[in-house]
Coordinates of C-alpha atoms in Angstrom, one line a residue:
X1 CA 96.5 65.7 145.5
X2 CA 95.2 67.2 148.6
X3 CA 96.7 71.0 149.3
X4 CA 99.7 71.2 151.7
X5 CA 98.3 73.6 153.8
X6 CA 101.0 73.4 156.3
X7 CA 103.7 74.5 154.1
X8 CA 103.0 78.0 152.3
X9 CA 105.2 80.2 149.7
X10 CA 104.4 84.1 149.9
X11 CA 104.3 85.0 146.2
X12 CA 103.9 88.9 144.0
X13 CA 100.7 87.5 142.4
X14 CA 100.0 91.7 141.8
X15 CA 103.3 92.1 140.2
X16 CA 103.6 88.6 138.2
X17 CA 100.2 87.9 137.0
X18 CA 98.3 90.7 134.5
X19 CA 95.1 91.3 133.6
X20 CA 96.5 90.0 129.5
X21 CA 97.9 86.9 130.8
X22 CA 96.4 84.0 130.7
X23 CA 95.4 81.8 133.2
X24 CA 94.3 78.4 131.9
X25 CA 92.0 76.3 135.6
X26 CA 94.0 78.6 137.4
X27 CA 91.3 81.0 136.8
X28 CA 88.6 79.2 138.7
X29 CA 90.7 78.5 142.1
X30 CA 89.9 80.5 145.1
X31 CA 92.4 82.9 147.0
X32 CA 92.5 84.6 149.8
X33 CA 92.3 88.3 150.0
X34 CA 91.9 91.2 152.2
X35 CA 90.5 94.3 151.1
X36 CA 88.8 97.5 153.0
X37 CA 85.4 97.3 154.3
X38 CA 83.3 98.6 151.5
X39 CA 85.2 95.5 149.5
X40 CA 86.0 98.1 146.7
X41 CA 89.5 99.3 146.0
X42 CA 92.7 96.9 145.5
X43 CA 93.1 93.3 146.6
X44 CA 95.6 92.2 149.4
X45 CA 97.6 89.6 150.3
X46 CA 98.1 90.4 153.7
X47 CA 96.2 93.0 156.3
X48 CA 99.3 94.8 157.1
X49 CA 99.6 95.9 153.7
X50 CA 100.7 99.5 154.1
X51 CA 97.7 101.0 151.3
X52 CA 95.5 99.5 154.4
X53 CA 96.4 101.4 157.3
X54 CA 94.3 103.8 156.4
X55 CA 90.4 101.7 155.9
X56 CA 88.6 101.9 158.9
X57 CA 88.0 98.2 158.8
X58 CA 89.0 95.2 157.0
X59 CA 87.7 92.2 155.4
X60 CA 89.1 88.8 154.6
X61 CA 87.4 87.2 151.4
X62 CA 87.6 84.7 149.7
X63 CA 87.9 85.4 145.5
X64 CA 88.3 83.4 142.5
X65 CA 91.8 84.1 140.5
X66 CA 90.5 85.0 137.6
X67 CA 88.3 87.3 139.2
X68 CA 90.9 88.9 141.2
X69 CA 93.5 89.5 139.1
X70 CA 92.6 93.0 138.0
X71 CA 92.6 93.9 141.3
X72 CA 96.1 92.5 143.0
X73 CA 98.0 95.0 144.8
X74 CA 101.0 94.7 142.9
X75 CA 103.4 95.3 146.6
X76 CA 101.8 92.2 148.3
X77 CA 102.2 88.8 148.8
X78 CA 100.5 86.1 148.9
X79 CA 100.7 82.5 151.3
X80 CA 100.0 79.9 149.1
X81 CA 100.3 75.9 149.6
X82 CA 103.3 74.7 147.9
X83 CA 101.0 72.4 145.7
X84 CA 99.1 75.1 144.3
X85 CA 98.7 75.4 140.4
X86 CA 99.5 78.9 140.5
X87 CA 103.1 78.6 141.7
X88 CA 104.1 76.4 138.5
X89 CA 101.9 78.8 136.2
X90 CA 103.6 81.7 137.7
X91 CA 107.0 80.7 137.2
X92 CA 106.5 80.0 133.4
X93 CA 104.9 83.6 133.3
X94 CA 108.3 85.0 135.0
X95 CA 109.9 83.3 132.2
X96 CA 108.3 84.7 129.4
X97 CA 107.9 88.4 130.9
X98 CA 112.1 88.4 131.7
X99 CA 112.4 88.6 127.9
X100 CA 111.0 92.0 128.3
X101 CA 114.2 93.8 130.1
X102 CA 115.7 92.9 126.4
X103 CA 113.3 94.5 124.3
X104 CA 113.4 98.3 123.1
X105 CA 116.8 98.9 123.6
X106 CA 118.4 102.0 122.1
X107 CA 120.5 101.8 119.3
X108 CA 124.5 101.7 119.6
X109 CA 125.9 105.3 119.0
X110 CA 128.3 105.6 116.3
X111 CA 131.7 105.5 118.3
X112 CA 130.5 101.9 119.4
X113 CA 129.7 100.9 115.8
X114 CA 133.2 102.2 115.1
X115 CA 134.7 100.6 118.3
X116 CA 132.8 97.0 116.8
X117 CA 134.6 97.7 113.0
X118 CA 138.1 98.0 114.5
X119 CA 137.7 95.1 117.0
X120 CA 137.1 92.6 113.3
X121 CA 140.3 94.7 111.8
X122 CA 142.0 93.6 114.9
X123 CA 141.2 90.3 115.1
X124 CA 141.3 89.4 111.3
X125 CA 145.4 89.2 112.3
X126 CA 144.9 87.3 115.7
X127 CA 144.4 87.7 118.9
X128 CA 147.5 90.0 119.7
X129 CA 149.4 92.3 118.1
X130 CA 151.4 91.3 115.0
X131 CA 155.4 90.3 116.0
X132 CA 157.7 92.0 114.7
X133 CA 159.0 90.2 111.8
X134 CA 161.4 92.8 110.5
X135 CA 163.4 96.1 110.8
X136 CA 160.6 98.4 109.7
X137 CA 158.2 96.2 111.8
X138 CA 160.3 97.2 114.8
X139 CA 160.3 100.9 113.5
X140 CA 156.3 100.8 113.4
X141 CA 156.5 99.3 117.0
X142 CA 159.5 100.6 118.4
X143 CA 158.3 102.7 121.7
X144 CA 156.4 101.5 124.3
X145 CA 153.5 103.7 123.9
X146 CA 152.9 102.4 120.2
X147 CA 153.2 98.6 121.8
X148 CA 150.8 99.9 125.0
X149 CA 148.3 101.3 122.3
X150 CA 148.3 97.9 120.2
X151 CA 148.4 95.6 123.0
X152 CA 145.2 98.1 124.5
X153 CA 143.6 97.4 120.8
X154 CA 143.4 94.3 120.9
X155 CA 142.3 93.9 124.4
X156 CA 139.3 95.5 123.4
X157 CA 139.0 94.1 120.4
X158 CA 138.7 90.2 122.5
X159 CA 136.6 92.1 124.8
X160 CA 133.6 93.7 122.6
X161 CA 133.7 90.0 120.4
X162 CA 133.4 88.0 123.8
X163 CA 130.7 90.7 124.7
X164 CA 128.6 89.8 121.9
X165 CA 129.4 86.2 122.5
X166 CA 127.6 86.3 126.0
X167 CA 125.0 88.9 125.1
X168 CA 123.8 86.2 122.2
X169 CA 124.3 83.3 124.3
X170 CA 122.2 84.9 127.0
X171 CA 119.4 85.9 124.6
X172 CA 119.5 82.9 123.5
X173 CA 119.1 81.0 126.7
X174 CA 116.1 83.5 127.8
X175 CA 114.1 82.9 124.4
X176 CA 114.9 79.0 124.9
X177 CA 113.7 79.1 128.5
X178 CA 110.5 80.5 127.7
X179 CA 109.6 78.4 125.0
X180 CA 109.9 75.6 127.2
X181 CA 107.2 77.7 129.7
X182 CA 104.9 77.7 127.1
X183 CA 105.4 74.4 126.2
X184 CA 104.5 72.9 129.5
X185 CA 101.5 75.9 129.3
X186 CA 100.0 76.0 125.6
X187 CA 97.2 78.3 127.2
X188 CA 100.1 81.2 127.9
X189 CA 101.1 80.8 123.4
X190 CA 98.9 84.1 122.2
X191 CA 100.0 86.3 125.3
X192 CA 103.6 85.0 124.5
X193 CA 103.9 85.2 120.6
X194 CA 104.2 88.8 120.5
X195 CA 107.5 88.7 123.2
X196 CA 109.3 86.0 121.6
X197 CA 108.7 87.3 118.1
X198 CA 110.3 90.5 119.0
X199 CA 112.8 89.0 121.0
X200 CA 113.8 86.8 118.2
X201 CA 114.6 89.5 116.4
X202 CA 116.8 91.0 118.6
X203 CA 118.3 87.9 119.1
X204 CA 119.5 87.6 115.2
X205 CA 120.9 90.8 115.2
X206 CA 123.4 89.9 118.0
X207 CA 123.6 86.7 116.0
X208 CA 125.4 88.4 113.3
X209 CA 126.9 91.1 115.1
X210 CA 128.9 88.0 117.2
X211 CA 129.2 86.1 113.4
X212 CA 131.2 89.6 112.4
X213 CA 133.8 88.9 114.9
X214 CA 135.0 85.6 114.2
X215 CA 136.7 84.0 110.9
X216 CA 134.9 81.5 109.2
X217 CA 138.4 80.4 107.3
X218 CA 139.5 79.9 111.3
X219 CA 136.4 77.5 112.2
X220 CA 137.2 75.7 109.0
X221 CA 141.2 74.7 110.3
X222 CA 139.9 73.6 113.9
X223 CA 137.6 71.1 111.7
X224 CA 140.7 70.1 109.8
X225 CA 142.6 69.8 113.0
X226 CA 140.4 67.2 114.1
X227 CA 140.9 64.9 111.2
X228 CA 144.7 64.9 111.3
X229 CA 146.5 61.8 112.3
X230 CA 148.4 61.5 115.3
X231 CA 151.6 62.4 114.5
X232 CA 154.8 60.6 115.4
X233 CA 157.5 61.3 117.1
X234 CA 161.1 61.0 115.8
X235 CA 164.2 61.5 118.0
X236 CA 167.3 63.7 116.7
X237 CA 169.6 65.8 119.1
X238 CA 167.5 68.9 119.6
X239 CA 165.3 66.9 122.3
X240 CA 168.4 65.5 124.1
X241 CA 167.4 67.8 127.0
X242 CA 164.3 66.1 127.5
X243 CA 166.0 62.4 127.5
X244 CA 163.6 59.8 128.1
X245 CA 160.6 62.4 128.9
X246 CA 160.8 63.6 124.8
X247 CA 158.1 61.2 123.2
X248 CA 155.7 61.8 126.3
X249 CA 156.3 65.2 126.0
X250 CA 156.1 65.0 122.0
X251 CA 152.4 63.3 122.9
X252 CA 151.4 66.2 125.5
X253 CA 152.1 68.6 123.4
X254 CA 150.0 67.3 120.4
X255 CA 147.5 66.8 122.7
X256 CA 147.2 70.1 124.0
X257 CA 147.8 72.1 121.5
X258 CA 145.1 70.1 119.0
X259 CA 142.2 69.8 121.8
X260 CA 142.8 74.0 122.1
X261 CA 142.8 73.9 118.5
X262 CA 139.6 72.7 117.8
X263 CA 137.4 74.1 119.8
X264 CA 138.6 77.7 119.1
X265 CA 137.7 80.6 117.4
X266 CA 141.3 81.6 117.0
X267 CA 144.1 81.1 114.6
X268 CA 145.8 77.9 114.9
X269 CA 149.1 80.4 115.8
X270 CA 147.4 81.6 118.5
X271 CA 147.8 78.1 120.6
X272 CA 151.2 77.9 120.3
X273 CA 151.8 79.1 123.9
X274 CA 150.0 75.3 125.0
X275 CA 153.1 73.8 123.1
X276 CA 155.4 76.1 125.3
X277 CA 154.2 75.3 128.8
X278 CA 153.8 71.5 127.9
X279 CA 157.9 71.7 126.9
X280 CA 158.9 74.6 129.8
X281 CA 156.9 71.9 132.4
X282 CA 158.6 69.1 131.3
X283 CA 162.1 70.8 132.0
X284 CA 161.0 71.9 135.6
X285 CA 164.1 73.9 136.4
X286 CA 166.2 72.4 134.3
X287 CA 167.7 74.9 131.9
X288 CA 170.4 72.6 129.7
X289 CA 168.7 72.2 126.1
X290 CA 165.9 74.2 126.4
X291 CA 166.1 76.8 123.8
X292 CA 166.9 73.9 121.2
X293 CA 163.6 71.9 122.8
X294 CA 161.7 74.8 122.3
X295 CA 163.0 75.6 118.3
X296 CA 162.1 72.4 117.7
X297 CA 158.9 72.2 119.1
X298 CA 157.9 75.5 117.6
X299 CA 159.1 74.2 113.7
X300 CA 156.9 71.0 115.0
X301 CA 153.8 73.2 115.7
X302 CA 154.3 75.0 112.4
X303 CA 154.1 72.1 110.6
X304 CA 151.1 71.0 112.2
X305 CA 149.4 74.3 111.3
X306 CA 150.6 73.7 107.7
X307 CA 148.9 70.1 107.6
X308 CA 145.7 71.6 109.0
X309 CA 145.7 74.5 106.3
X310 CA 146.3 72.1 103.5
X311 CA 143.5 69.7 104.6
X312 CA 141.2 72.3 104.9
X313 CA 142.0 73.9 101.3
X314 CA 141.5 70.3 100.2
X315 CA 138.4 70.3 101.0
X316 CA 136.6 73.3 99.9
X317 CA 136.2 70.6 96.8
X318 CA 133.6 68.8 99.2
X319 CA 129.7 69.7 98.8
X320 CA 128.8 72.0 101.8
X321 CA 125.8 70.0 103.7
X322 CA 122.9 71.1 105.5
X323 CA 122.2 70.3 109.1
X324 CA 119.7 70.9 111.8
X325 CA 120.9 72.0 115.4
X326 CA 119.4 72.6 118.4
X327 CA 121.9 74.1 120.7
X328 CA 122.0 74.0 124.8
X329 CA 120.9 76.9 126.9
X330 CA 122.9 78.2 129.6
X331 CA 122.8 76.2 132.5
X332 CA 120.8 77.8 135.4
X333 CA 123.2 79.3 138.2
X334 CA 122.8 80.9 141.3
X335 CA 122.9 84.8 141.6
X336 CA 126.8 84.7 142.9
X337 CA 128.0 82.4 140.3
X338 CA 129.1 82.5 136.7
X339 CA 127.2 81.4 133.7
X340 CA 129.3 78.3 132.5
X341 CA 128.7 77.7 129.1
X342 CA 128.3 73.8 127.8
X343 CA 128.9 75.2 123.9
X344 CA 132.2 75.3 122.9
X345 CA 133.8 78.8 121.5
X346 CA 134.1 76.8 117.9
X347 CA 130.1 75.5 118.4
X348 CA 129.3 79.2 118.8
X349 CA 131.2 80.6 116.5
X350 CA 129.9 78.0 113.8
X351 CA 126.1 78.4 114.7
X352 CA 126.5 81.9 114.6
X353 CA 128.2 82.1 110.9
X354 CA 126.3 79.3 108.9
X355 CA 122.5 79.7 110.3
X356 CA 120.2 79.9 107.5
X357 CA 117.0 79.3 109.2
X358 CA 115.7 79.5 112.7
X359 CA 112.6 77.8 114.3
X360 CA 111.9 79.4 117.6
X361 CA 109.3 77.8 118.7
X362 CA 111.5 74.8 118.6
X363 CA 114.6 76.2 119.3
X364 CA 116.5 74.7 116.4
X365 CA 118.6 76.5 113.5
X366 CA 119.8 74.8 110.4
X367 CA 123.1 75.4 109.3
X368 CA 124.7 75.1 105.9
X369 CA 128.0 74.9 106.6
X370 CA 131.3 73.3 104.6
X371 CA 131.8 69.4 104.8
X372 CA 134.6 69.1 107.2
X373 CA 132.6 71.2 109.8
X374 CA 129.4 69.3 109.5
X375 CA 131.6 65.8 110.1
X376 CA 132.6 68.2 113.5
X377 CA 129.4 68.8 114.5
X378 CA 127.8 65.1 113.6
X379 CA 130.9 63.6 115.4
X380 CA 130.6 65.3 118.7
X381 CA 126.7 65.5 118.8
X382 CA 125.3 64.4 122.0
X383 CA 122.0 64.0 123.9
X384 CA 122.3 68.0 125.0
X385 CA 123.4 69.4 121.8
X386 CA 121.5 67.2 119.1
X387 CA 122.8 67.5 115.1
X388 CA 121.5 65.6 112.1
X389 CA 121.6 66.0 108.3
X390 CA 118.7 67.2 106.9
X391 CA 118.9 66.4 103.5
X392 CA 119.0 63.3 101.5
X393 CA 119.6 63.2 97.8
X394 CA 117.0 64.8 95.9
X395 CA 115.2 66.0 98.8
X396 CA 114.3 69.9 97.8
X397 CA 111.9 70.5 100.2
X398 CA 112.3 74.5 101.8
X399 CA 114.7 75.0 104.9
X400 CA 112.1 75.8 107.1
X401 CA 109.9 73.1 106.3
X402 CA 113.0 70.4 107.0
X403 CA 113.1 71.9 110.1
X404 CA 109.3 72.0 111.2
X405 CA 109.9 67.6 109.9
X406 CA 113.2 66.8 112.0
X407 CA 112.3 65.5 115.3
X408 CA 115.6 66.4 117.4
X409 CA 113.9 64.5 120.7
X410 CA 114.4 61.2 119.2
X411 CA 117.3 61.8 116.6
X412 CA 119.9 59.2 115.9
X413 CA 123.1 61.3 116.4
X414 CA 125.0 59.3 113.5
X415 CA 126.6 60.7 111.0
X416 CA 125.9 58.5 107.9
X417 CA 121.4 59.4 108.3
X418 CA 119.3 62.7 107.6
X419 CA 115.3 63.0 106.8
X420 CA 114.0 60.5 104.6

C-alpha cells in the first residue's frame, strides 16, 4: 500500500520505543530526523526542538529505525504517514509498557490490612448494619452515634471490597490487553514476558484479596435462585389494596427481586428493598392497604429466600465440576467516562473464589466450582465471555494442561460437552 503522505500523525517515538524493545521490519524503515551539524548528539523529530536552539546549524537526515532508536530525543515528535508500520507497533508497545505504573508497588501498612479484616467481619452479616431484632439489640444500638459508627462501618466495608473489585478488574483488563499486543506482534514476546509475569503476580494477589470479601455460601444461593420455578400467585385479603394490579405486581416483584438476586454478591436479604419499591409503585399515592401489601410481600420474599437456601443445601450432594473461563476485559472508554463493566458482580465474585489455575498468555482461568454454579456459568455463556467443561469422565490430565488443550475461539457454549 503506497504511504499516505498527505495525512501525518506526530508521535513520542523517544519516549515509546527503547533501545530493549523490539522492533520486528520496523527496524529497517527509514525516518526522518534532524540533528546538529556535526550529526552527533540526540535525534529529532522536529528542528524547533528546544535541545536545538543552541547547534550552530542543523541537518535533516534520513536514518533507519533501528538505527535510530538509541538516539530519539525522548521530548520530540515525530510526522509520520498514517499507514506507517510503526504506528500499529507503537501502540501494542504502549500496551505492554502501561503494565508498568502497576508494578513495584509498596506494601499496604498495617491499619489498611486491619481496615481489609474488618470490612470481611462486616460484610459476613450483609451489607448494612444488623436490625434490631430485640430489646438488648436496641440497647447495643440505642444512640445515634453508635448507629452513625455502624452505618460508617459498613460504608467502608462496601467501599474497600468494591475497591478491590475494580483494582482486579483493571489489572485484569491491562494484562488481557497486552496479551492481545503481542499476539498481533510475536516479535515483542521476550521483551514482554518479564512485565506480564510480574504483573500476573500482582494480579493474583488482588485476586484473592477481592475473593476475601465476598461469601462463597452467597454465590452459591444466587445459583439456586436461578433454578427456582416461577412461583404463583394466590389471592387472599392482604392484596385487596392492589385489586386487579396484585398478580402483575406479584410477577414484578419476582422478577426483580430474582434478576437482583442472581447476579449479586450479596445476601438474598439484602434485595428485599426491589420487592418494596415494585409494591410502593404500584400503590402510587394510594395509601389504603399498604402496610398489609407490604407484610405480605415481605413473608413472600422470605419464603423465596427459604426455597433458594434449601436448593442450594440440596445440592452440596452434587460433584463440584471443573470449567475453563476466559472472562471479558473492560471495555475501552474515553478519558471522561466510566469504566462499565460487562461481568456481572456474581461472575466476578465466582472467578475470583474458585480459580485454580491461570493461563495468561491466553487469558483463561479454570474454575472448580460447585454444580449449581457451573450450570450458571454454562447457561449464560456467550460469544464475549466463553465457559466449557473441561473434563470428561476419566480424563485426569493436569489443570494446566486442560487449559493449554481447550480452544475457547471455537467453543460450543453448551452445557452437556467438555474436552474429549
Amino acid at each position: 500500500m503506497a504511504s499516505t503522505h498527505g495525512e501525518l500523525r506526530h508521535v513520542p517515538l523517544g519516549s515509546t520505543f527503547t533501545p530493549d524493545v523490539p522492533l520486528g521490519p520496523t527496524r529497517d524503515i527509514l525516518i526522518t530526523c534532524h540533528a546538529s551539524a556535526s550529526g552527533k548528539g540526540k535525534l529529532h523529530g522536529s528542528r524547533e526542538c528546544g535541545t536545538l536552539r543552541s547547534a550552530a546549524s542543523i541537518t535533516e537526515l534520513d536514518v533507519l529505525f533501528g538505527e535510530a532508536v538509541e538516539r530519539l530525543c525522548t521530548s520530540c515528535r515525530w510526522p509520520l504517514p498514517t499507514d506507517s508500520p510503526i504506528l500499529p507497533l507503537g501502540a501494542a508497545v504502549i500496551e505492554v509498557d502501561s503494565l508498568r505504573v502497576w508494578l513495584d508497588r509498596g506494601p499496604m501498612d498495617e491499619e489498611d490490612i486491619e481496615a481489609e479484616r474488618d470490612a470481611a467481619v462486616a460484610l459476613a452479616t450483609g451489607e448494612y448494619p444488623p436490625r434490631a431484632t430485640t430489646a438488648s439489640d436496641n440497647e447495643e444500638y440505642g444512640n445515634d452515634d453508635d448507629r452513625y459508627d455502624q452505618r460508617e462501618r459498613y460504608d467502608r466495608a462496601r467501599n474497600a471490597r468494591s475497591r478491590r473489585h475494580e483494582h482486579w478488574r483493571r489489572l485484569y483488563s491491562y494484562l488481557a490487553r497486552s496479551i492481545e499486543a503481542v499476539a498481533e506482534y510475536p516479535f515483542l514476546a521476550p521483551w514482554a514476558d518479564g512485565l506480564q509475569s510480574r504483573l500476573s503476580a500482582v494480579l493474583d494477589q488482588e485476586r484473592r484479596a477481592f475473593a476475601a470479601l465476598v461469601r462463597p455460601d452467597r454465590l452459591l444461593e444466587a445459583a439456586a435462585v436461578r433454578v427456582l420455578p416461577m412461583p404463583q400467585f394466590t389471592d387472599g385479603p392482604a392484596f385487596a389494596g392492589l385489586g386487579a394490579e396484585a398478580a402483575k405486581t406479584f410477577r414484578r416483584a419476582w422478577h426483580e427481586w430474582s434478576r437482583r438476586a442472581v447476579w449479586s454478591w450479596r445476601r438474598l436479604e439484602d434485595h428485599d428493598f426491589a420487592v418494596y419499591t415494585v409494591v410502593s409503585d404500584a400503590f402510587g399515592r394510594r395509601r389504603k392497604g399498604k402496610p398489609e401489601a407490604h407484610a405480605a410481600f415481605d413473608q413472600l420474599t422470605a419464603d423465596w429466600i427459604r426455597q433458594a437456601r434449601e436448593e442450594a443445601s440440596r445440592s452440596t450432594s452434587a460433584p463440584w465440576q471443573l470449567v475453563a473461563i476466559k472472562a471479558p476485559a473492560l471495555p475501552r472508554a474515553h478519558y471522561s467516562e466510566p469504566e462499565r463493566d460487562t461481568l456481572t458482580e456474581w461472575e466476578a465474585s465466582v472467578i475470583a473464589t474458585y480459580q485454580v489455575a491461570f493461563n495468561r498468555n491466553a487469558g483463561i482461568a479454570a474454575l472448580l466450582v460447585p454444580h449449581l454454579i457451573a450450570e450458571q456459568l454454562l447457561a449464560c455463556a456467550s460469544t464475549d465471555m466463553p465457559v466449557q467443561r473441561l473434563t470428561s469422565d476419566g480424563n485426569a490430565l493436569p489443570v494446566e494442561m486442560l487449559l493449554e488443550q481447550w480452544d475457547y475461539a471455537g467453543a460450543t457454549l453448551s452445557n452437556s460437552e467438555g474436552l474429549q
